[in-house]
Amino acid sequence: MPENRREEDSYEYWLACLHGVGNQKKRYLRERWRGAAELYNIEETRIRSEELLDDKEMEAFQKSRRNWKIKENYERFCEGDIRFIPYYSGEYPQKLKELPAMPYALFVKGRIPAADCPAAAIVGARRCSGYGEQMALSFGEELAKNGFIIVSGMAKGVDGIAHRGALNGGGLTYAVLGCGPDICYPRENKGLYRDILKKGGILSEYPPGTMPLPIHFPARNRIISGLSDIVLVIEARERSGSLITADMALEQGRDVYALPGPVTSELSRGCNCLIKQGAEVLLSPDELLRESGIWQRISKSDNSKNSLKNKIMLESTENLVYSKLDLYPKSKEKILQETGLGAAEVIRALVALELKGYIHEISKNYYVRHK
């Protein structure tokens, strides 16, 4: 990189990291003074005379100019494997440029989402049920298999499971963090963090080293929805970050889908409320793909496997037990009650169905259909 370009970028990096001045105002300042270098070196009296910054912003601006080491900080940044993509860069995602509150810059590890691929955000409860876990995995996997990029926040629960589903489906997935892209949050997702970098990227509007503060997460949700064409909400309480993402998606003109659930479930109240307010009902990956207009049939080999599986005849007892199960967890006691069978018969049937791949025990004595 030419020395003059490197110097110019070091000032641009300073402006992107400037804390205490909003994104929109940063863009205006940069364009008003034809770049960050001139802005950094401007006389204080001149910028004060234009009354572009209030007292608090002016204090943050002056403090940063006094304390920021332009060359040293940028060289340290360049030693890492993180890219800095400001809003005026050709690499900056076009979908984000359409947002009034677009980030001034993105800090990226790995790749950024391709503009020509459909993208789905999958968000939901951190403490999801087995039902939510299975649906997040299924939607992530099937959409990825059919050409969708999966975007989420790498949080516990639905977010992380949706990323994993996309990876299982051989697709691309991108995590938007509420901290610097060099920080894996939550820590227990370290393996997922590494795997996402192999098949996608980690993005943030926060510079490297920024800790995951609660105030960052509502703001990052606008990026998750902004990078996506559709937003899927898989389980959400009445007041949750997922509903913030859904609201932002609607403001951005994105289609919002919500997974229905039992009216007695706290985890489904947010989704059921979204549906009541007009969100699309999320029923199955196949139906969503058909509605999205890019439905692709599963490969012949997969169809053959499914056909073969459907032709397998179950024993009458197994068939009865299987008929009482669906994608929502059901206890062994409830199955006994609904089938009228003896405990030994039900247990034998459950074991046989699980060995054949028809059902899955998601927790002690609670079962769901595999798909």
GROMACS .gro file of C-alpha atoms in nm:
model
  371
    1MET     CA    1   0.000   0.000   0.000
    2PRO     CA    2   0.141   0.347  -0.091
    3GLU     CA    3   0.259   0.545   0.211
    4ASN     CA    4   0.022   0.836   0.147
    5ARG     CA    5  -0.275   0.599   0.122
    6ARG     CA    6  -0.173   0.427   0.445
    7GLU     CA    7  -0.151   0.763   0.621
    8GLU     CA    8  -0.493   0.863   0.488
    9ASP     CA    9  -0.642   0.536   0.610
   10SER     CA   10  -0.493   0.587   0.955
   11TYR     CA   11  -0.700   0.906   0.993
   12GLU     CA   12  -1.009   0.735   0.859
   13TYR     CA   13  -0.961   0.460   1.115
   14TRP     CA   14  -0.942   0.725   1.388
   15LEU     CA   15  -1.275   0.875   1.282
   16ALA     CA   16  -1.443   0.533   1.268
   17CYS     CA   17  -1.326   0.465   1.624
   18LEU     CA   18  -1.424   0.810   1.754
   19HIS     CA   19  -1.658   0.752   2.048
   20GLY     CA   20  -1.920   1.010   2.146
   21VAL     CA   21  -2.015   1.138   1.800
   22GLY     CA   22  -2.299   0.968   1.612
   23ASN     CA   23  -2.268   0.789   1.278
   24GLN     CA   24  -2.468   1.041   1.080
   25LYS     CA   25  -2.272   1.333   1.217
   26LYS     CA   26  -1.942   1.157   1.147
   27ARG     CA   27  -2.045   1.117   0.784
   28TYR     CA   28  -2.139   1.484   0.759
   29LEU     CA   29  -1.811   1.598   0.917
   30ARG     CA   30  -1.603   1.380   0.688
   31GLU     CA   31  -1.781   1.504   0.377
   32ARG     CA   32  -1.777   1.867   0.495
   33TRP     CA   33  -1.396   1.858   0.534
   34ARG     CA   34  -1.322   1.619   0.247
   35GLY     CA   35  -1.178   1.342   0.459
   36ALA     CA   36  -1.078   1.249   0.811
   37ALA     CA   37  -0.721   1.385   0.787
   38GLU     CA   38  -0.836   1.743   0.733
   39LEU     CA   39  -1.099   1.704   1.003
   40TYR     CA   40  -0.839   1.577   1.250
   41ASN     CA   41  -0.611   1.874   1.183
   42ILE     CA   42  -0.876   2.146   1.174
   43GLU     CA   43  -0.850   2.435   1.419
   44GLU     CA   44  -1.083   2.411   1.715
   45THR     CA   45  -1.218   2.762   1.661
   46ARG     CA   46  -1.321   2.678   1.307
   47ILE     CA   47  -1.521   2.371   1.396
   48ARG     CA   48  -1.678   2.551   1.691
   49SER     CA   49  -1.783   2.840   1.468
   50GLU     CA   50  -1.988   2.606   1.251
   51GLU     CA   51  -2.181   2.478   1.555
   52LEU     CA   52  -2.195   2.124   1.417
   53LEU     CA   53  -2.115   1.956   1.749
   54ASP     CA   54  -2.288   2.011   2.080
   55ASP     CA   55  -2.080   2.057   2.395
   56LYS     CA   56  -2.068   1.687   2.480
   57GLU     CA   57  -1.971   1.588   2.125
   58MET     CA   58  -1.711   1.862   2.109
   59GLU     CA   59  -1.555   1.740   2.431
   60ALA     CA   60  -1.536   1.383   2.294
   61PHE     CA   61  -1.391   1.510   1.965
   62GLN     CA   62  -1.120   1.717   2.133
   63LYS     CA   63  -1.032   1.445   2.383
   64SER     CA   64  -0.988   1.194   2.102
   65ARG     CA   65  -0.762   1.429   1.903
   66ARG     CA   66  -0.544   1.485   2.209
   67ASN     CA   67  -0.509   1.120   2.310
   68TRP     CA   68  -0.533   0.919   1.986
   69LYS     CA   69  -0.202   0.808   1.841
   70ILE     CA   70  -0.276   0.808   1.470
   71LYS     CA   71   0.018   0.607   1.338
   72GLU     CA   72   0.066   0.369   1.630
   73ASN     CA   73  -0.301   0.276   1.666
   74TYR     CA   74  -0.345   0.211   1.296
   75GLU     CA   75  -0.028   0.001   1.272
   76ARG     CA   76  -0.143  -0.206   1.567
   77PHE     CA   77  -0.479  -0.256   1.396
   78CYS     CA   78  -0.309  -0.365   1.072
   79GLU     CA   79  -0.118  -0.638   1.256
   80GLY     CA   80  -0.446  -0.823   1.318
   81ASP     CA   81  -0.671  -1.010   1.077
   82ILE     CA   82  -0.959  -0.761   1.091
   83ARG     CA   83  -1.062  -0.538   0.802
   84PHE     CA   84  -1.198  -0.187   0.835
   85ILE     CA   85  -1.476  -0.112   0.583
   86PRO     CA   86  -1.613   0.247   0.601
   87TYR     CA   87  -1.945   0.349   0.446
   88TYR     CA   88  -1.782   0.502   0.136
   89SER     CA   89  -1.592   0.182   0.051
   90GLY     CA   90  -1.701  -0.028  -0.247
   91GLU     CA   91  -1.701  -0.331  -0.015
   92TYR     CA   92  -1.957  -0.179   0.220
   93PRO     CA   93  -2.284  -0.380   0.193
   94GLN     CA   94  -2.537  -0.204  -0.029
   95LYS     CA   95  -2.826  -0.318   0.191
   96LEU     CA   96  -2.682  -0.122   0.484
   97LYS     CA   97  -2.634   0.190   0.271
   98GLU     CA   98  -3.012   0.205   0.236
   99LEU     CA   99  -3.057   0.248   0.613
  100PRO     CA  100  -3.090   0.600   0.763
  101ALA     CA  101  -2.900   0.473   1.068
  102MET     CA  102  -2.632   0.283   0.876
  103PRO     CA  103  -2.307   0.218   1.066
  104TYR     CA  104  -2.023   0.454   0.983
  105ALA     CA  105  -1.797   0.154   0.930
  106LEU     CA  106  -1.783  -0.220   0.975
  107PHE     CA  107  -1.499  -0.414   1.134
  108VAL     CA  108  -1.488  -0.756   0.973
  109LYS     CA  109  -1.316  -1.089   1.027
  110GLY     CA  110  -1.357  -1.324   0.733
  111ARG     CA  111  -1.592  -1.230   0.451
  112ILE     CA  112  -1.883  -0.991   0.414
  113PRO     CA  113  -2.221  -1.105   0.273
  114ALA     CA  114  -2.245  -1.110  -0.107
  115ALA     CA  115  -2.493  -0.858  -0.246
  116ASP     CA  116  -2.644  -1.101  -0.496
  117CYS     CA  117  -2.746  -1.372  -0.245
  118PRO     CA  118  -3.080  -1.376  -0.059
  119ALA     CA  119  -3.028  -1.342   0.316
  120ALA     CA  120  -3.241  -1.449   0.610
  121ALA     CA  121  -3.194  -1.333   0.967
  122ILE     CA  122  -3.288  -1.596   1.224
  123VAL     CA  123  -3.325  -1.465   1.580
  124GLY     CA  124  -3.494  -1.578   1.897
  125ALA     CA  125  -3.477  -1.672   2.262
  126ARG     CA  126  -3.147  -1.741   2.433
  127ARG     CA  127  -3.312  -1.998   2.659
  128CYS     CA  128  -3.516  -2.164   2.388
  129SER     CA  129  -3.718  -2.481   2.425
  130GLY     CA  130  -3.644  -2.806   2.245
  131TYR     CA  131  -3.910  -2.705   1.994
  132GLY     CA  132  -3.734  -2.373   1.926
  133GLU     CA  133  -3.396  -2.545   1.906
  134GLN     CA  134  -3.519  -2.795   1.649
  135MET     CA  135  -3.695  -2.533   1.437
  136ALA     CA  136  -3.398  -2.294   1.440
  137LEU     CA  137  -3.168  -2.576   1.330
  138SER     CA  138  -3.411  -2.691   1.062
  139PHE     CA  139  -3.474  -2.345   0.913
  140GLY     CA  140  -3.103  -2.257   0.922
  141GLU     CA  141  -3.006  -2.581   0.750
  142GLU     CA  142  -3.279  -2.591   0.484
  143LEU     CA  143  -3.253  -2.225   0.387
  144ALA     CA  144  -2.874  -2.255   0.361
  145LYS     CA  145  -2.907  -2.562   0.140
  146ASN     CA  146  -3.127  -2.359  -0.091
  147GLY     CA  147  -2.899  -2.062  -0.137
  148PHE     CA  148  -2.984  -1.833   0.154
  149ILE     CA  149  -2.718  -1.661   0.360
  150ILE     CA  150  -2.804  -1.693   0.731
  151VAL     CA  151  -2.744  -1.386   0.949
  152SER     CA  152  -2.773  -1.381   1.328
  153GLY     CA  153  -2.607  -1.257   1.645
  154MET     CA  154  -2.418  -1.568   1.767
  155ALA     CA  155  -2.597  -1.547   2.103
  156LYS     CA  156  -2.687  -1.853   2.309
  157GLY     CA  157  -2.997  -2.038   2.203
  158VAL     CA  158  -3.170  -1.970   1.871
  159ASP     CA  159  -2.897  -1.745   1.723
  160GLY     CA  160  -2.614  -1.992   1.768
  161ILE     CA  161  -2.829  -2.288   1.666
  162ALA     CA  162  -2.934  -2.111   1.343
  163HIS     CA  163  -2.567  -2.049   1.258
  164ARG     CA  164  -2.494  -2.414   1.322
  165GLY     CA  165  -2.785  -2.518   1.103
  166ALA     CA  166  -2.650  -2.307   0.817
  167LEU     CA  167  -2.308  -2.469   0.855
  168ASN     CA  168  -2.468  -2.815   0.862
  169GLY     CA  169  -2.644  -2.725   0.539
  170GLY     CA  170  -2.315  -2.631   0.374
  171GLY     CA  171  -2.412  -2.265   0.342
  172LEU     CA  172  -2.268  -1.928   0.439
  173THR     CA  173  -2.345  -1.763   0.771
  174TYR     CA  174  -2.255  -1.427   0.925
  175ALA     CA  175  -2.257  -1.320   1.289
  176VAL     CA  176  -2.312  -0.956   1.389
  177LEU     CA  177  -2.165  -0.892   1.733
  178GLY     CA  178  -2.236  -0.636   2.003
  179CYS     CA  179  -1.863  -0.614   2.078
  180GLY     CA  180  -1.540  -0.598   1.880
  181PRO     CA  181  -1.509  -0.871   1.614
  182ASP     CA  182  -1.197  -1.001   1.790
  183ILE     CA  183  -1.398  -1.094   2.100
  184CYS     CA  184  -1.596  -1.418   2.108
  185TYR     CA  185  -1.916  -1.353   2.300
  186PRO     CA  186  -2.047  -1.562   2.460
  187ARG     CA  187  -1.725  -1.749   2.536
  188GLU     CA  188  -1.886  -2.091   2.511
  189ASN     CA  189  -1.941  -2.029   2.139
  190LYS     CA  190  -1.569  -2.036   2.061
  191GLY     CA  191  -1.602  -2.342   1.839
  192LEU     CA  192  -1.893  -2.185   1.652
  193TYR     CA  193  -1.697  -1.859   1.618
  194ARG     CA  194  -1.411  -2.046   1.449
  195ASP     CA  195  -1.646  -2.242   1.224
  196ILE     CA  196  -1.832  -1.929   1.110
  197LEU     CA  197  -1.500  -1.779   0.998
  198LYS     CA  198  -1.446  -2.080   0.772
  199LYS     CA  199  -1.782  -2.033   0.599
  200GLY     CA  200  -1.870  -1.665   0.632
  201GLY     CA  201  -1.766  -1.383   0.861
  202ILE     CA  202  -1.787  -1.197   1.190
  203LEU     CA  203  -1.905  -0.835   1.164
  204SER     CA  204  -1.937  -0.546   1.406
  205GLU     CA  205  -1.965  -0.169   1.401
  206TYR     CA  206  -1.750  -0.166   1.715
  207PRO     CA  207  -1.370  -0.149   1.689
  208PRO     CA  208  -1.146  -0.436   1.806
  209GLY     CA  209  -1.123  -0.458   2.182
  210THR     CA  210  -1.473  -0.321   2.246
  211MET     CA  211  -1.634  -0.516   2.527
  212PRO     CA  212  -1.989  -0.662   2.500
  213LEU     CA  213  -2.185  -0.396   2.691
  214PRO     CA  214  -2.567  -0.428   2.717
  215ILE     CA  215  -2.618  -0.095   2.538
  216HIS     CA  216  -2.452  -0.232   2.223
  217PHE     CA  217  -2.697  -0.514   2.153
  218PRO     CA  218  -3.016  -0.326   2.061
  219ALA     CA  219  -2.811  -0.118   1.815
  220ARG     CA  220  -2.648  -0.420   1.653
  221ASN     CA  221  -2.994  -0.567   1.584
  222ARG     CA  222  -3.056  -0.307   1.310
  223ILE     CA  223  -2.751  -0.446   1.128
  224ILE     CA  224  -2.878  -0.805   1.154
  225SER     CA  225  -3.211  -0.708   0.998
  226GLY     CA  226  -3.048  -0.458   0.761
  227LEU     CA  227  -2.825  -0.723   0.603
  228SER     CA  228  -3.125  -0.950   0.548
  229ASP     CA  229  -3.418  -0.973   0.309
  230ILE     CA  230  -3.641  -1.156   0.556
  231VAL     CA  231  -3.636  -1.192   0.934
  232LEU     CA  232  -3.745  -1.511   1.111
  233VAL     CA  233  -3.832  -1.496   1.482
  234ILE     CA  234  -3.809  -1.837   1.652
  235GLU     CA  235  -3.951  -1.808   2.006
  236ALA     CA  236  -3.949  -1.475   2.186
  237ARG     CA  237  -4.085  -1.352   2.514
  238GLU     CA  238  -4.312  -1.048   2.523
  239ARG     CA  239  -4.019  -0.815   2.585
  240SER     CA  240  -3.708  -0.939   2.411
  241GLY     CA  241  -3.426  -0.830   2.183
  242SER     CA  242  -3.577  -1.042   1.905
  243LEU     CA  243  -3.883  -0.818   1.898
  244ILE     CA  244  -3.654  -0.515   1.870
  245THR     CA  245  -3.499  -0.681   1.564
  246ALA     CA  246  -3.847  -0.745   1.422
  247ASP     CA  247  -3.951  -0.381   1.474
  248MET     CA  248  -3.635  -0.260   1.304
  249ALA     CA  249  -3.691  -0.502   1.018
  250LEU     CA  250  -4.041  -0.364   0.960
  251GLU     CA  251  -3.907  -0.008   0.963
  252GLN     CA  252  -3.649  -0.116   0.704
  253GLY     CA  253  -3.916  -0.270   0.481
  254ARG     CA  254  -3.815  -0.631   0.546
  255ASP     CA  255  -4.066  -0.917   0.567
  256VAL     CA  256  -4.102  -1.060   0.917
  257TYR     CA  257  -4.202  -1.421   0.989
  258ALA     CA  258  -4.283  -1.556   1.335
  259LEU     CA  259  -4.300  -1.915   1.455
  260PRO     CA  260  -4.634  -1.981   1.630
  261GLY     CA  261  -4.641  -2.167   1.958
  262PRO     CA  262  -4.874  -2.264   2.245
  263VAL     CA  263  -5.060  -1.969   2.399
  264THR     CA  264  -4.955  -2.103   2.739
  265SER     CA  265  -4.583  -2.078   2.657
  266GLU     CA  266  -4.394  -1.768   2.775
  267LEU     CA  267  -4.142  -1.830   2.498
  268SER     CA  268  -4.410  -1.807   2.229
  269ARG     CA  269  -4.592  -1.497   2.350
  270GLY     CA  270  -4.371  -1.258   2.156
  271CYS     CA  271  -4.410  -1.458   1.834
  272ASN     CA  272  -4.785  -1.497   1.875
  273CYS     CA  273  -4.810  -1.124   1.935
  274LEU     CA  274  -4.613  -1.053   1.614
  275ILE     CA  275  -4.852  -1.277   1.420
  276LYS     CA  276  -5.149  -1.095   1.572
  277GLN     CA  277  -4.994  -0.768   1.454
  278GLY     CA  278  -4.958  -0.895   1.098
  279ALA     CA  279  -4.630  -1.091   1.078
  280GLU     CA  280  -4.628  -1.388   0.842
  281VAL     CA  281  -4.675  -1.729   1.004
  282LEU     CA  282  -4.368  -1.948   0.990
  283LEU     CA  283  -4.478  -2.306   0.927
  284SER     CA  284  -4.200  -2.493   0.747
  285PRO     CA  285  -3.880  -2.430   0.550
  286ASP     CA  286  -4.043  -2.572   0.235
  287GLU     CA  287  -4.335  -2.330   0.252
  288LEU     CA  288  -4.106  -2.036   0.324
  289LEU     CA  289  -3.885  -2.125   0.028
  290ARG     CA  290  -4.187  -2.145  -0.201
  291GLU     CA  291  -4.309  -1.807  -0.080
  292SER     CA  292  -3.963  -1.653  -0.120
  293GLY     CA  293  -3.966  -1.729  -0.492
  294ILE     CA  294  -3.637  -1.919  -0.500
  295TRP     CA  295  -3.765  -2.266  -0.414
  296GLN     CA  296  -3.527  -2.534  -0.524
  297ARG     CA  297  -3.608  -2.899  -0.502
  298ILE     CA  298  -3.396  -3.120  -0.282
  299SER     CA  299  -3.149  -3.331  -0.477
  300LYS     CA  300  -3.259  -3.663  -0.623
  301SER     CA  301  -3.052  -3.852  -0.372
  302ASP     CA  302  -3.231  -3.679  -0.084
  303ASN     CA  303  -3.567  -3.748  -0.246
  304SER     CA  304  -3.474  -4.114  -0.280
  305LYS     CA  305  -3.384  -4.135   0.087
  306ASN     CA  306  -3.709  -3.970   0.191
  307SER     CA  307  -3.913  -4.193  -0.039
  308LEU     CA  308  -3.747  -4.502   0.102
  309LYS     CA  309  -3.802  -4.381   0.455
  310ASN     CA  310  -4.169  -4.311   0.388
  311LYS     CA  311  -4.216  -4.664   0.253
  312ILE     CA  312  -4.086  -4.828   0.567
  313MET     CA  313  -4.381  -4.983   0.746
  314LEU     CA  314  -4.392  -4.930   1.121
  315GLU     CA  315  -4.531  -5.181   1.365
  316SER     CA  316  -4.883  -5.087   1.473
  317THR     CA  317  -4.771  -4.992   1.825
  318GLU     CA  318  -4.486  -4.778   1.689
  319ASN     CA  319  -4.724  -4.615   1.441
  320LEU     CA  320  -4.968  -4.526   1.720
  321VAL     CA  321  -4.694  -4.372   1.935
  322TYR     CA  322  -4.547  -4.186   1.637
  323SER     CA  323  -4.889  -4.041   1.550
  324LYS     CA  324  -4.908  -3.874   1.892
  325LEU     CA  325  -4.580  -3.685   1.847
  326ASP     CA  326  -4.506  -3.361   1.665
  327LEU     CA  327  -4.237  -3.090   1.669
  328TYR     CA  328  -4.332  -2.976   2.020
  329PRO     CA  329  -4.189  -3.185   2.307
  330LYS     CA  330  -4.423  -3.437   2.464
  331SER     CA  331  -4.358  -3.628   2.786
  332LYS     CA  332  -4.365  -4.006   2.818
  333GLU     CA  333  -4.652  -3.972   3.065
  334LYS     CA  334  -4.856  -3.774   2.814
  335ILE     CA  335  -4.788  -4.036   2.544
  336LEU     CA  336  -4.903  -4.312   2.779
  337GLN     CA  337  -5.221  -4.118   2.849
  338GLU     CA  338  -5.298  -4.048   2.482
  339THR     CA  339  -5.221  -4.393   2.346
  340GLY     CA  340  -5.375  -4.598   2.626
  341LEU     CA  341  -5.085  -4.844   2.595
  342GLY     CA  342  -4.889  -4.999   2.877
  343ALA     CA  343  -4.562  -4.844   2.993
  344ALA     CA  344  -4.348  -5.131   2.860
  345GLU     CA  345  -4.510  -5.110   2.514
  346VAL     CA  346  -4.460  -4.734   2.493
  347ILE     CA  347  -4.096  -4.755   2.601
  348ARG     CA  348  -4.024  -5.028   2.343
  349ALA     CA  349  -4.192  -4.821   2.071
  350LEU     CA  350  -4.003  -4.504   2.167
  351VAL     CA  351  -3.668  -4.684   2.161
  352ALA     CA  352  -3.747  -4.841   1.822
  353LEU     CA  353  -3.863  -4.510   1.671
  354GLU     CA  354  -3.550  -4.331   1.793
  355LEU     CA  355  -3.322  -4.603   1.656
  356LYS     CA  356  -3.495  -4.574   1.318
  357GLY     CA  357  -3.446  -4.198   1.318
  358TYR     CA  358  -3.813  -4.100   1.337
  359ILE     CA  359  -3.804  -3.929   1.678
  360HIS     CA  360  -3.557  -3.764   1.911
  361GLU     CA  361  -3.543  -3.752   2.292
  362ILE     CA  362  -3.457  -3.387   2.353
  363SER     CA  363  -3.448  -3.416   2.732
  364LYS     CA  364  -3.520  -3.684   2.989
  365ASN     CA  365  -3.845  -3.856   2.882
  366TYR     CA  366  -3.950  -3.577   2.641
  367TYR     CA  367  -3.978  -3.663   2.272
  368VAL     CA  368  -4.031  -3.485   1.937
  369ARG     CA  369  -4.056  -3.598   1.578
  370HIS     CA  370  -3.718  -3.582   1.408
  371LYS     CA  371  -3.851  -3.360   1.125
   0.00000   0.00000   0.00000
